[in-house]
PDB file of C-alpha atoms in Angstrom:
ATOM      1  CA  SER A   1      -7.676  36.630   8.021  1.00  0.00           C
ATOM      2  CA  TYR A   2     -10.224  36.660  10.693  1.00  0.00           C
ATOM      3  CA  SER A   3     -12.915  34.418   8.914  1.00  0.00           C
ATOM      4  CA  ALA A   4     -10.987  31.566   7.965  1.00  0.00           C
ATOM      5  CA  SER A   5      -9.969  31.976  11.677  1.00  0.00           C
ATOM      6  CA  ALA A   6     -13.287  31.743  12.650  1.00  0.00           C
ATOM      7  CA  LYS A   7     -14.163  28.454  11.287  1.00  0.00           C
ATOM      8  CA  TRP A   8     -11.511  26.561  14.025  1.00  0.00           C
ATOM      9  CA  VAL A   9     -13.777  28.436  17.109  1.00  0.00           C
ATOM     10  CA  HIS A  10     -16.378  25.782  18.456  1.00  0.00           C
ATOM     11  CA  VAL A  11     -18.931  27.021  20.717  1.00  0.00           C
ATOM     12  CA  ALA A  12     -21.099  24.227  22.178  1.00  0.00           C
ATOM     13  CA  THR A  13     -22.965  23.319  25.604  1.00  0.00           C
ATOM     14  CA  PHE A  14     -21.217  20.926  27.346  1.00  0.00           C
ATOM     15  CA  HIS A  15     -23.519  18.035  26.529  1.00  0.00           C
ATOM     16  CA  ALA A  16     -23.439  18.835  22.630  1.00  0.00           C
ATOM     17  CA  ALA A  17     -19.876  19.266  23.050  1.00  0.00           C
ATOM     18  CA  CYS A  18     -19.763  15.923  24.654  1.00  0.00           C
ATOM     19  CA  VAL A  19     -21.483  13.997  21.667  1.00  0.00           C
ATOM     20  CA  ARG A  20     -19.196  15.387  19.413  1.00  0.00           C
ATOM     21  CA  TRP A  21     -16.072  13.924  20.653  1.00  0.00           C
ATOM     22  CA  LEU A  22     -17.912  10.886  21.908  1.00  0.00           C
ATOM     23  CA  ARG A  23     -19.041   9.864  18.403  1.00  0.00           C
ATOM     24  CA  GLU A  24     -15.652  10.638  17.438  1.00  0.00           C
ATOM     25  CA  PHE A  25     -13.978   8.595  19.932  1.00  0.00           C
ATOM     26  CA  ALA A  26     -16.790   5.946  20.466  1.00  0.00           C
ATOM     27  CA  GLY A  27     -14.643   2.974  19.505  1.00  0.00           C
ATOM     28  CA  GLU A  28     -12.179   3.812  22.511  1.00  0.00           C
ATOM     29  CA  MET A  29     -15.352   3.161  24.753  1.00  0.00           C
ATOM     30  CA  GLY A  30     -16.946   0.376  22.847  1.00  0.00           C
ATOM     31  CA  PHE A  31     -19.510   2.262  21.198  1.00  0.00           C
ATOM     32  CA  SER A  32     -20.450   2.527  17.761  1.00  0.00           C
ATOM     33  CA  HIS A  33     -20.246   5.916  16.613  1.00  0.00           C
ATOM     34  CA  ASP A  34     -24.431   6.129  15.595  1.00  0.00           C
ATOM     35  CA  PHE A  35     -24.840   5.355  19.437  1.00  0.00           C
ATOM     36  CA  VAL A  36     -28.720   6.595  20.751  1.00  0.00           C
ATOM     37  CA  VAL A  37     -28.769   9.184  23.231  1.00  0.00           C
ATOM     38  CA  TYR A  38     -31.937   8.556  25.536  1.00  0.00           C
ATOM     39  CA  ASP A  39     -34.201  11.035  26.462  1.00  0.00           C
ATOM     40  CA  GLU A  40     -35.948  11.104  30.244  1.00  0.00           C
ATOM     41  CA  SER A  41     -38.667   8.326  28.479  1.00  0.00           C
ATOM     42  CA  ASP A  42     -36.267   6.093  27.246  1.00  0.00           C
ATOM     43  CA  SER A  43     -34.386   6.451  30.604  1.00  0.00           C
ATOM     44  CA  LYS A  44     -37.259   5.124  32.289  1.00  0.00           C
ATOM     45  CA  GLN A  45     -38.189   2.024  29.953  1.00  0.00           C
ATOM     46  CA  ALA A  46     -34.870   0.800  30.082  1.00  0.00           C
ATOM     47  CA  LEU A  47     -34.705   1.103  34.132  1.00  0.00           C
ATOM     48  CA  LYS A  48     -38.029  -0.502  33.603  1.00  0.00           C
ATOM     49  CA  GLN A  49     -36.479  -3.563  32.124  1.00  0.00           C
ATOM     50  CA  VAL A  50     -33.665  -3.644  34.240  1.00  0.00           C
ATOM     51  CA  LEU A  51     -35.639  -3.613  37.698  1.00  0.00           C
ATOM     52  CA  LYS A  52     -37.600  -6.593  36.446  1.00  0.00           C
ATOM     53  CA  SER A  53     -35.095  -8.416  35.726  1.00  0.00           C
ATOM     54  CA  ALA A  54     -32.886  -7.724  38.421  1.00  0.00           C
ATOM     55  CA  PHE A  55     -35.749  -8.350  41.626  1.00  0.00           C
ATOM     56  CA  SER A  56     -37.238 -11.427  41.204  1.00  0.00           C
ATOM     57  CA  PHE A  57     -40.170 -10.020  43.063  1.00  0.00           C
ATOM     58  CA  PRO A  58     -42.068  -7.122  42.181  1.00  0.00           C
ATOM     59  CA  LEU A  59     -41.591  -4.141  43.747  1.00  0.00           C
ATOM     60  CA  GLU A  60     -44.310  -2.633  45.859  1.00  0.00           C
ATOM     61  CA  LYS A  61     -44.613   0.594  43.813  1.00  0.00           C
ATOM     62  CA  ASP A  62     -42.826   1.992  40.536  1.00  0.00           C
ATOM     63  CA  ALA A  63     -39.432   2.772  41.828  1.00  0.00           C
ATOM     64  CA  THR A  64     -38.216   3.772  38.745  1.00  0.00           C
ATOM     65  CA  ALA A  65     -37.909   7.480  39.129  1.00  0.00           C
ATOM     66  CA  GLU A  66     -35.868   6.790  43.192  1.00  0.00           C
ATOM     67  CA  TYR A  67     -33.709   4.880  41.208  1.00  0.00           C
ATOM     68  CA  LEU A  68     -33.150   7.209  38.036  1.00  0.00           C
ATOM     69  CA  HIS A  69     -32.858   9.778  40.716  1.00  0.00           C
ATOM     70  CA  ALA A  70     -29.376   8.016  42.762  1.00  0.00           C
ATOM     71  CA  ILE A  71     -27.916   7.380  39.389  1.00  0.00           C
ATOM     72  CA  ALA A  72     -27.950  10.914  37.954  1.00  0.00           C
ATOM     73  CA  ARG A  73     -26.299  11.789  41.504  1.00  0.00           C
ATOM     74  CA  ALA A  74     -24.092   9.658  41.001  1.00  0.00           C
ATOM     75  CA  LYS A  75     -23.563  10.609  37.399  1.00  0.00           C
ATOM     76  CA  ILE A  76     -23.282  14.133  38.162  1.00  0.00           C
ATOM     77  CA  ALA A  77     -20.331  13.360  40.438  1.00  0.00           C
ATOM     78  CA  CYS A  78     -18.400  11.516  38.118  1.00  0.00           C
ATOM     79  CA  LEU A  79     -19.046   8.110  39.807  1.00  0.00           C
ATOM     80  CA  SER A  80     -19.467   4.844  37.268  1.00  0.00           C
ATOM     81  CA  PRO A  81     -20.663   1.754  39.047  1.00  0.00           C
ATOM     82  CA  ALA A  82     -17.342   0.602  40.072  1.00  0.00           C
ATOM     83  CA  ARG A  83     -16.754   3.686  42.227  1.00  0.00           C
ATOM     84  CA  VAL A  84     -19.904   3.806  43.368  1.00  0.00           C
ATOM     85  CA  ARG A  85     -19.839  -0.004  45.014  1.00  0.00           C
ATOM     86  CA  ASN A  86     -17.147   1.381  47.438  1.00  0.00           C
ATOM     87  CA  LEU A  87     -18.577   4.234  48.642  1.00  0.00           C
ATOM     88  CA  GLY A  88     -21.531   3.255  50.192  1.00  0.00           C
ATOM     89  CA  LEU A  89     -24.126   6.349  49.004  1.00  0.00           C
ATOM     90  CA  GLU A  90     -27.695   6.543  50.255  1.00  0.00           C
ATOM     91  CA  GLY A  91     -29.963   5.126  48.076  1.00  0.00           C
ATOM     92  CA  PRO A  92     -32.901   2.409  47.092  1.00  0.00           C
ATOM     93  CA  GLU A  93     -32.749  -0.751  47.610  1.00  0.00           C
ATOM     94  CA  CYS A  94     -29.636  -2.685  45.703  1.00  0.00           C
ATOM     95  CA  TRP A  95     -28.913   0.707  43.367  1.00  0.00           C
ATOM     96  CA  GLU A  96     -25.544   0.094  43.100  1.00  0.00           C
ATOM     97  CA  LYS A  97     -26.337  -3.093  41.300  1.00  0.00           C
ATOM     98  CA  VAL A  98     -29.186  -1.773  39.575  1.00  0.00           C
ATOM     99  CA  TYR A  99     -26.707   0.997  38.171  1.00  0.00           C
ATOM    100  CA  GLU A 100     -24.385  -1.345  36.935  1.00  0.00           C
ATOM    101  CA  LEU A 101     -27.024  -3.408  35.033  1.00  0.00           C
ATOM    102  CA  TYR A 102     -28.890   0.075  33.854  1.00  0.00           C
ATOM    103  CA  GLN A 103     -25.191   0.865  32.288  1.00  0.00           C
ATOM    104  CA  ALA A 104     -24.829  -2.561  30.887  1.00  0.00           C
ATOM    105  CA  TYR A 105     -28.166  -2.802  29.393  1.00  0.00           C
ATOM    106  CA  LEU A 106     -27.700   0.543  27.869  1.00  0.00           C
ATOM    107  CA  LYS A 107     -23.682  -0.455  26.345  1.00  0.00           C
ATOM    108  CA  GLN A 108     -25.782  -3.286  24.955  1.00  0.00           C
ATOM    109  CA  ALA A 109     -28.217  -1.482  23.575  1.00  0.00           C
ATOM    110  CA  GLN A 110     -25.406   0.943  21.946  1.00  0.00           C
ATOM    111  CA  ALA A 111     -27.116   4.104  23.991  1.00  0.00           C
ATOM    112  CA  MET A 112     -26.414   6.817  26.543  1.00  0.00           C
ATOM    113  CA  ASP A 113     -28.248   8.828  28.533  1.00  0.00           C
ATOM    114  CA  PHE A 114     -28.213  12.668  28.705  1.00  0.00           C
ATOM    115  CA  SER A 115     -26.059  12.249  32.008  1.00  0.00           C
ATOM    116  CA  ASP A 116     -23.523   9.421  30.496  1.00  0.00           C
ATOM    117  CA  LEU A 117     -22.640  12.227  27.929  1.00  0.00           C
ATOM    118  CA  LEU A 118     -20.432  14.417  30.411  1.00  0.00           C
ATOM    119  CA  MET A 119     -19.655  11.253  32.770  1.00  0.00           C
ATOM    120  CA  ASN A 120     -18.392   9.254  30.237  1.00  0.00           C
ATOM    121  CA  MET A 121     -16.661  11.792  28.004  1.00  0.00           C
ATOM    122  CA  VAL A 122     -14.469  12.520  31.578  1.00  0.00           C
ATOM    123  CA  LEU A 123     -13.944   8.935  32.313  1.00  0.00           C
ATOM    124  CA  LEU A 124     -12.634   8.481  28.060  1.00  0.00           C
ATOM    125  CA  LEU A 125     -10.126  11.576  28.796  1.00  0.00           C
ATOM    126  CA  GLN A 126      -8.887  10.295  32.252  1.00  0.00           C
ATOM    127  CA  ASP A 127      -8.469   6.595  30.879  1.00  0.00           C
ATOM    128  CA  SER A 128      -7.449   7.368  27.299  1.00  0.00           C
ATOM    129  CA  GLN A 129      -4.220   9.843  26.734  1.00  0.00           C
ATOM    130  CA  MET A 130      -4.220   9.821  22.492  1.00  0.00           C
ATOM    131  CA  VAL A 131      -8.243  11.296  23.582  1.00  0.00           C
ATOM    132  CA  ARG A 132      -6.593  13.386  25.952  1.00  0.00           C
ATOM    133  CA  GLU A 133      -3.640  15.044  23.762  1.00  0.00           C
ATOM    134  CA  THR A 134      -5.946  14.700  20.771  1.00  0.00           C
ATOM    135  CA  LEU A 135      -8.625  17.241  22.022  1.00  0.00           C
ATOM    136  CA  GLN A 136      -6.268  19.220  24.261  1.00  0.00           C
ATOM    137  CA  GLN A 137      -3.804  19.914  21.070  1.00  0.00           C
ATOM    138  CA  ARG A 138      -6.867  21.038  19.197  1.00  0.00           C
ATOM    139  CA  TYR A 139      -8.431  22.941  21.923  1.00  0.00           C
ATOM    140  CA  ARG A 140      -5.679  25.529  23.163  1.00  0.00           C
ATOM    141  CA  TYR A 141      -8.438  28.476  24.457  1.00  0.00           C
ATOM    142  CA  ILE A 142     -11.646  27.201  26.499  1.00  0.00           C
ATOM    143  CA  LEU A 143     -13.967  30.002  27.747  1.00  0.00           C
ATOM    144  CA  VAL A 144     -16.661  28.707  29.966  1.00  0.00           C
ATOM    145  CA  ASP A 145     -20.081  30.866  30.554  1.00  0.00           C
ATOM    146  CA  GLU A 146     -21.950  30.876  33.729  1.00  0.00           C
ATOM    147  CA  TYR A 147     -19.337  29.097  35.299  1.00  0.00           C
ATOM    148  CA  GLN A 148     -21.111  29.211  39.143  1.00  0.00           C
ATOM    149  CA  ASP A 149     -23.551  26.375  37.528  1.00  0.00           C
ATOM    150  CA  THR A 150     -21.009  23.900  36.515  1.00  0.00           C
ATOM    151  CA  ASN A 151     -20.796  20.656  38.414  1.00  0.00           C
ATOM    152  CA  PRO A 152     -18.401  18.223  39.602  1.00  0.00           C
ATOM    153  CA  THR A 153     -18.323  16.361  36.232  1.00  0.00           C
ATOM    154  CA  GLN A 154     -18.414  19.701  33.893  1.00  0.00           C
ATOM    155  CA  PHE A 155     -15.476  21.146  36.195  1.00  0.00           C
ATOM    156  CA  GLN A 156     -13.429  17.443  35.515  1.00  0.00           C
ATOM    157  CA  LEU A 157     -14.434  17.607  32.358  1.00  0.00           C
ATOM    158  CA  ILE A 158     -12.537  20.926  31.819  1.00  0.00           C
ATOM    159  CA  SER A 159      -9.449  20.539  33.912  1.00  0.00           C
ATOM    160  CA  SER A 160      -9.221  17.580  31.492  1.00  0.00           C
ATOM    161  CA  LEU A 161      -9.142  19.464  28.446  1.00  0.00           C
ATOM    162  CA  LEU A 162      -6.654  22.251  29.655  1.00  0.00           C
ATOM    163  CA  ASN A 163      -3.331  22.135  28.162  1.00  0.00           C
ATOM    164  CA  ILE A 164      -0.283  23.041  29.726  1.00  0.00           C
ATOM    165  CA  GLN A 165      -0.508  26.476  29.148  1.00  0.00           C
ATOM    166  CA  GLN A 166      -3.947  26.217  30.939  1.00  0.00           C
ATOM    167  CA  ASN A 167      -5.923  28.840  28.701  1.00  0.00           C
ATOM    168  CA  LEU A 168      -8.784  29.245  30.823  1.00  0.00           C
ATOM    169  CA  CYS A 169     -11.603  32.258  30.865  1.00  0.00           C
ATOM    170  CA  VAL A 170     -14.357  31.847  33.137  1.00  0.00           C
ATOM    171  CA  VAL A 171     -17.415  34.175  33.167  1.00  0.00           C
ATOM    172  CA  GLY A 172     -19.699  33.716  36.320  1.00  0.00           C
ATOM    173  CA  ASP A 173     -21.135  35.083  39.354  1.00  0.00           C
ATOM    174  CA  ASP A 174     -21.688  33.189  42.719  1.00  0.00           C
ATOM    175  CA  ASP A 175     -24.398  34.906  43.448  1.00  0.00           C
ATOM    176  CA  GLN A 176     -26.790  33.909  40.782  1.00  0.00           C
ATOM    177  CA  SER A 177     -26.160  30.453  41.278  1.00  0.00           C
ATOM    178  CA  ILE A 178     -29.400  28.642  39.979  1.00  0.00           C
ATOM    179  CA  TYR A 179     -28.871  24.856  39.260  1.00  0.00           C
ATOM    180  CA  SER A 180     -28.023  23.629  42.609  1.00  0.00           C
ATOM    181  CA  TRP A 181     -30.621  21.052  42.388  1.00  0.00           C
ATOM    182  CA  ARG A 182     -28.411  19.881  39.011  1.00  0.00           C
ATOM    183  CA  GLY A 183     -25.655  19.662  40.957  1.00  0.00           C
ATOM    184  CA  ALA A 184     -24.286  23.081  40.686  1.00  0.00           C
ATOM    185  CA  ASP A 185     -21.094  23.523  42.646  1.00  0.00           C
ATOM    186  CA  PRO A 186     -20.627  27.419  42.666  1.00  0.00           C
ATOM    187  CA  SER A 187     -17.449  27.155  44.799  1.00  0.00           C
ATOM    188  CA  ASN A 188     -15.991  26.541  41.182  1.00  0.00           C
ATOM    189  CA  ILE A 189     -16.026  30.117  40.686  1.00  0.00           C
ATOM    190  CA  LEU A 190     -15.394  30.877  44.292  1.00  0.00           C
ATOM    191  CA  ARG A 191     -11.939  28.720  44.025  1.00  0.00           C
ATOM    192  CA  PHE A 192     -10.954  29.477  40.535  1.00  0.00           C
ATOM    193  CA  LYS A 193      -7.767  31.451  41.376  1.00  0.00           C
ATOM    194  CA  GLU A 194      -6.794  28.784  43.972  1.00  0.00           C
ATOM    195  CA  GLN A 195      -7.153  25.935  41.116  1.00  0.00           C
ATOM    196  CA  TYR A 196      -5.887  27.473  38.328  1.00  0.00           C
TER     197      TYR A 196
END
């Protein structure tokens, strides 16, 4: 019956879906199932601790926001500290090392920040065939609304979740992309027919 099959529908934002899956498969990444999700204030406090330990001299100004911005940019592009190190991306002094130390701090605290939710899920799907196959079997059809506002990490997430049938339906309008400041890439919808 219709009501019986509706219980298998999972409707969520990207972040909510990733929290659910990361809690389910946390052990695969060395996290506990009840890891903490840091908000912006928590992230700033954690990064302040990291900066204090990373530099033996005091920074001229509070550079926390500058480092958080650089780290968030890397995470939107789904670049782990290991991947960033080889790319030579612009950012504040020694930010690649700070990023690495920040991620280690989060792991020790059994915490993920908001950007980690997407990036860690993509990395988990790439690294674990078991997780990838489990979720691909669970979700035979995927619908994404406001597809013009997906960023590179969200694109990779969707691509990794698709099974061999690639049952993907997207809705969006490239003229209404409003999240470029958050890494949205309207070319995802413009190149949809080429990519799928």
